[in-house]
Amino acid sequence: MAKILSGREVSARIKDELKGEVSELKKQGIFAGLAVIIVGDDPASRVYVNNKKKACEELGIYSEEYALSGETSEEELIGLIERLNKDDSISGILVQLPLPKHISEKRILESINPQKDVDAFHPINVGKIMTGDYDFVPCTPAGIMELIKESGVSVSGKDCVVIGRSNIVGKPMSMLLLHQNGTVTVCHSRTNNLKEKAKNADILVVAIGKPKFVTGDMIKEGAVVIDVGINRLEDKKLVGDVDFEGAEKVAGAITPVPGGVGPMTIAMLMKNTVKAAIINRTEKKI
């Protein structure tokens, strides 16, 4: 049976360490502050925002929430971001995605100060990830790297397969594995012989949003399997992109859904916010 890589346990350890760091920084006059902007009333986005606020409270990080109407204009949103860019009490700015269709995601992400871009989606931060000289890494890939470390498997020299090529997970994930000397293959909807490529992976990361897409017969014996998917079935049950029951019998280590990658994403956001506080030397709001 595979080792279960519990994101809940690993994220709790990371948050405990961060809590101590936040406390020490306050003694030095450095105060981490996160501004979260949500536009519209998407239920999933609301859950994510609430979880981020809760994590800030647990760690002693100052937070502000801006819940804007779905009718908010692009210019109004950029105006708010520009104000937060200049706010000395805010070290990190996060705009919850997706945005309403009338707002350009590209323009919004480019308006965030790269040194406050704790999601690491600004083109400058994306470029830094490519070169390996980065301050921030997107939260989900960063969390996945921690879970791979938890598996006890070294990335160096391993065949790594990433299924999915999104800007948020697939692409930065492939670069992080490459920076740790993995041999990386990125698969997607146009990939030929996907099953064969997946079965060659010592480390398999799946992020495509298709429930139970990867089955046990697509997994190499003893592989580390990271399931990024969160899909709700008709019976309301949450499942990943990997068929857990079949995969668990073959894999050496595997993440559950829920309780795997999800909690790690929040923990790494907190880590980025604390790092941003040090970079920006943010002050307490009076």
Coordinates of C-alpha atoms in Angstrom, one line a residue:
M1 CA 0.0 0.0 0.0
A2 CA 1.2 3.5 -0.8
K3 CA 2.4 6.0 1.7
I4 CA -0.3 8.7 2.1
L5 CA 1.1 12.2 1.8
S6 CA -1.1 14.2 4.1
G7 CA -1.2 17.9 3.1
R8 CA -3.0 18.6 6.3
E9 CA -0.1 17.3 8.4
V10 CA 2.7 18.9 6.4
S11 CA 0.9 22.2 6.1
A12 CA 0.3 22.2 9.9
R13 CA 4.0 21.9 10.5
I14 CA 4.8 24.7 8.0
K15 CA 2.2 27.0 9.6
D16 CA 3.6 26.3 13.1
E17 CA 7.1 27.4 11.9
L18 CA 5.6 30.5 10.2
K19 CA 3.7 31.4 13.4
G20 CA 7.0 31.6 15.2
E21 CA 8.6 33.6 12.3
V22 CA 5.7 36.1 12.2
S23 CA 6.1 36.6 16.0
E24 CA 9.9 37.2 15.7
L25 CA 9.4 39.6 12.7
K26 CA 7.0 41.7 14.7
K27 CA 9.7 42.2 17.4
Q28 CA 11.8 43.6 14.6
G29 CA 9.0 46.0 13.5
I30 CA 8.1 44.0 10.4
F31 CA 4.4 43.1 10.0
A32 CA 3.1 40.7 7.3
G33 CA -0.1 41.9 5.8
L34 CA -2.2 40.3 3.1
A35 CA -4.9 42.0 0.9
V36 CA -7.3 39.6 -0.8
I37 CA -9.6 40.9 -3.5
I38 CA -12.6 38.9 -4.7
V39 CA -14.8 40.1 -7.6
G40 CA -18.3 38.6 -7.9
D41 CA -20.0 35.9 -5.9
D42 CA -18.4 32.6 -7.1
P43 CA -19.1 30.1 -4.3
A44 CA -15.8 28.2 -4.7
S45 CA -13.9 31.5 -4.7
R46 CA -15.7 32.6 -1.5
V47 CA -14.6 29.3 0.2
Y48 CA -11.0 29.9 -0.8
V49 CA -11.0 33.5 0.4
N50 CA -12.4 32.5 3.8
N51 CA -9.7 29.8 4.2
K52 CA -7.0 32.4 3.4
K53 CA -8.4 34.8 6.0
K54 CA -8.6 32.0 8.6
A55 CA -5.0 31.1 8.0
C56 CA -3.9 34.7 8.4
E57 CA -5.7 34.8 11.8
E58 CA -4.1 31.6 12.9
L59 CA -0.6 32.9 12.1
G60 CA -1.0 36.5 13.4
I61 CA -0.9 37.9 9.9
Y62 CA -2.8 41.1 9.3
S63 CA -5.4 40.8 6.5
E64 CA -7.8 42.9 4.5
E65 CA -10.6 41.6 2.3
Y66 CA -12.1 43.5 -0.6
A67 CA -15.3 41.9 -1.8
L68 CA -16.3 43.7 -4.9
S69 CA -19.5 43.5 -7.0
G70 CA -19.4 41.4 -10.2
E71 CA -20.2 44.7 -12.0
T72 CA -16.9 46.3 -10.8
S73 CA -15.1 47.8 -13.8
E74 CA -11.5 46.9 -14.8
E75 CA -10.4 50.4 -14.1
E76 CA -11.9 50.4 -10.6
L77 CA -10.1 47.1 -9.8
I78 CA -6.8 48.5 -11.1
G79 CA -7.3 51.6 -9.0
L80 CA -7.7 49.5 -5.8
I81 CA -4.6 47.5 -6.7
E82 CA -2.6 50.6 -7.2
R83 CA -3.6 51.9 -3.8
L84 CA -2.6 48.6 -2.2
N85 CA 0.7 48.7 -4.1
K86 CA 1.5 52.0 -2.2
D87 CA 0.1 50.8 1.2
D88 CA 3.1 50.2 3.6
S89 CA 1.0 47.8 5.8
I90 CA 0.3 45.4 2.9
S91 CA 3.1 43.0 2.0
G92 CA 1.1 40.7 -0.3
I93 CA -1.8 41.3 -2.8
L94 CA -3.9 38.4 -4.1
V95 CA -6.7 38.8 -6.6
Q96 CA -8.9 35.7 -6.5
L97 CA -9.3 34.0 -9.9
P98 CA -11.4 33.6 -12.0
L99 CA -12.5 37.1 -12.7
P100 CA -15.7 38.2 -14.5
K101 CA -15.4 38.0 -18.3
H102 CA -15.4 41.8 -18.8
I103 CA -12.1 42.1 -16.8
S104 CA -8.8 41.3 -18.4
E105 CA -7.0 38.8 -16.1
K106 CA -3.7 39.6 -17.8
R107 CA -4.0 43.3 -17.2
I108 CA -5.0 42.9 -13.6
L109 CA -2.1 40.5 -12.8
E110 CA 0.3 42.9 -14.5
S111 CA -0.9 45.8 -12.3
I112 CA 0.2 44.1 -9.0
N113 CA 3.7 45.2 -7.7
P114 CA 5.9 42.1 -8.4
Q115 CA 7.3 42.4 -4.9
K116 CA 3.8 42.0 -3.5
D117 CA 2.7 39.3 -6.0
V118 CA 2.3 36.4 -3.5
D119 CA 0.6 34.3 -6.1
A120 CA 3.7 34.7 -8.4
F121 CA 1.6 35.3 -11.5
H122 CA 3.2 38.6 -12.6
P123 CA 5.2 38.2 -15.8
I124 CA 8.4 39.3 -14.0
N125 CA 7.9 36.6 -11.3
V126 CA 7.1 34.0 -14.0
G127 CA 10.3 34.9 -15.8
K128 CA 12.3 34.6 -12.6
I129 CA 10.9 31.1 -12.1
M130 CA 12.2 30.2 -15.6
T131 CA 15.7 31.2 -14.7
G132 CA 15.6 29.8 -11.1
D133 CA 16.3 33.2 -9.5
Y134 CA 13.0 33.8 -7.9
D135 CA 11.5 35.3 -4.7
F136 CA 8.0 33.7 -5.0
V137 CA 6.7 30.5 -6.5
P138 CA 3.0 29.8 -7.3
C139 CA 1.5 28.4 -4.1
T140 CA 0.3 25.0 -5.5
P141 CA 3.5 24.0 -7.2
A142 CA 5.5 25.1 -4.1
G143 CA 3.2 23.0 -1.9
I144 CA 3.7 20.0 -4.2
M145 CA 7.4 20.2 -3.9
E146 CA 7.1 20.0 -0.1
L147 CA 4.9 16.9 -0.5
I148 CA 7.4 15.3 -2.8
K149 CA 10.1 16.0 -0.2
E150 CA 7.8 14.4 2.4
S151 CA 7.7 11.2 0.3
G152 CA 11.4 10.8 0.9
V153 CA 12.1 10.6 -2.9
S154 CA 14.8 12.9 -4.3
V155 CA 13.7 14.6 -7.6
S156 CA 17.3 14.6 -8.9
G157 CA 17.7 12.1 -11.8
K158 CA 14.0 11.0 -11.7
D159 CA 11.7 10.8 -14.7
C160 CA 9.0 13.3 -13.8
V161 CA 5.7 13.6 -15.8
V162 CA 3.3 16.5 -15.4
I163 CA -0.1 16.1 -16.9
G164 CA -1.6 19.5 -17.5
R165 CA 0.0 22.7 -18.8
S166 CA -1.8 25.5 -17.0
N167 CA 0.1 28.7 -16.1
I168 CA -1.0 28.2 -12.5
V169 CA 0.2 24.6 -12.0
G170 CA 1.5 22.6 -14.9
K171 CA 4.1 25.1 -16.4
P172 CA 5.7 26.3 -13.1
M173 CA 5.6 22.8 -11.7
S174 CA 7.7 21.5 -14.6
M175 CA 10.2 24.3 -14.0
L176 CA 10.5 23.5 -10.3
L177 CA 11.1 19.8 -11.0
L178 CA 13.7 20.8 -13.7
H179 CA 15.5 23.1 -11.2
Q180 CA 15.9 20.1 -8.9
N181 CA 17.4 18.1 -11.8
G182 CA 14.4 16.0 -12.7
T183 CA 13.9 14.9 -16.3
V184 CA 10.6 16.4 -17.1
T185 CA 7.8 15.5 -19.6
V186 CA 4.8 17.8 -19.8
C187 CA 1.6 16.0 -21.2
H188 CA -1.7 17.6 -22.3
S189 CA -4.8 17.0 -24.4
R190 CA -2.8 16.7 -27.6
T191 CA -0.2 14.2 -26.2
N192 CA 0.2 10.9 -28.0
N193 CA 0.6 7.7 -26.0
L194 CA -0.3 9.5 -22.7
K195 CA -0.7 6.2 -20.8
E196 CA 2.8 5.0 -21.9
K197 CA 4.4 8.3 -20.8
A198 CA 2.5 8.4 -17.5
K199 CA 3.6 4.8 -16.7
N200 CA 7.3 5.8 -17.2
A201 CA 7.1 8.4 -14.4
D202 CA 8.9 8.1 -11.1
I203 CA 7.1 11.2 -10.1
L204 CA 3.6 11.9 -11.6
V205 CA 1.8 15.2 -11.1
V206 CA -1.8 15.3 -12.4
A207 CA -3.6 18.7 -12.8
I208 CA -6.3 18.6 -15.5
G209 CA -9.7 18.8 -13.8
K210 CA -11.0 15.4 -15.0
P211 CA -12.3 13.1 -12.3
K212 CA -10.4 9.8 -11.9
F213 CA -8.7 10.3 -15.3
V214 CA -5.5 8.6 -14.2
T215 CA -6.1 4.9 -13.4
G216 CA -3.9 2.4 -11.6
D217 CA -2.7 0.8 -14.9
M218 CA -1.2 4.2 -15.9
I219 CA 1.1 4.3 -12.9
K220 CA 4.6 2.9 -12.5
E221 CA 5.2 0.6 -9.5
G222 CA 6.4 2.6 -6.6
A223 CA 5.9 6.0 -8.2
V224 CA 5.1 9.2 -6.3
V225 CA 1.7 10.4 -7.4
I226 CA 0.5 14.0 -6.7
D227 CA -3.2 14.6 -7.5
V228 CA -4.0 18.3 -7.9
G229 CA -7.6 17.8 -9.1
I230 CA -10.6 18.6 -7.0
N231 CA -13.8 17.5 -8.7
R232 CA -17.3 17.2 -7.2
L233 CA -19.4 14.3 -8.5
E234 CA -23.1 14.2 -8.8
D235 CA -23.4 12.5 -5.4
K236 CA -21.5 15.5 -4.0
K237 CA -18.4 13.4 -3.3
L238 CA -15.0 15.1 -3.9
V239 CA -12.5 13.2 -6.0
G240 CA -9.3 14.0 -7.7
D241 CA -7.9 13.6 -11.2
V242 CA -6.5 10.2 -10.1
D243 CA -8.5 7.1 -9.3
F244 CA -7.3 6.8 -5.8
E245 CA -8.4 3.3 -5.0
G246 CA -6.6 1.8 -8.1
A247 CA -3.6 4.1 -7.8
E248 CA -3.0 3.4 -4.1
K249 CA -2.3 -0.2 -4.8
V250 CA 0.5 0.6 -7.3
A251 CA 2.1 3.9 -6.1
G252 CA 4.8 4.2 -3.5
A253 CA 3.3 7.4 -2.2
I254 CA 0.1 9.3 -3.1
T255 CA -1.8 12.4 -2.1
P256 CA -5.5 12.0 -1.0
V257 CA -8.3 14.2 -2.2
P258 CA -9.3 16.1 -0.2
G259 CA -6.5 16.7 2.3
G260 CA -3.6 16.5 0.0
V261 CA -2.5 19.4 -2.2
G262 CA -5.3 21.8 -1.1
P263 CA -4.0 22.6 2.4
M264 CA -0.5 23.0 1.1
T265 CA -1.6 25.8 -1.3
I266 CA -2.8 27.9 1.7
A267 CA 0.3 27.2 3.7
M268 CA 2.6 28.3 0.9
L269 CA 0.6 31.4 0.3
M270 CA 1.2 32.3 4.0
K271 CA 4.9 31.5 3.4
N272 CA 5.0 33.9 0.4
T273 CA 3.3 36.6 2.4
V274 CA 5.8 36.4 5.2
K275 CA 8.7 36.5 2.7
A276 CA 7.1 39.5 1.0
A277 CA 6.9 41.3 4.4
I278 CA 10.7 40.8 4.7
I279 CA 11.3 42.0 1.1
N280 CA 9.1 45.0 1.5
R281 CA 9.7 45.6 5.3
T282 CA 6.0 46.3 5.8
E283 CA 4.8 48.3 8.8
K284 CA 1.9 47.9 11.2
K285 CA -1.3 49.7 10.1
I286 CA -2.1 52.5 12.6

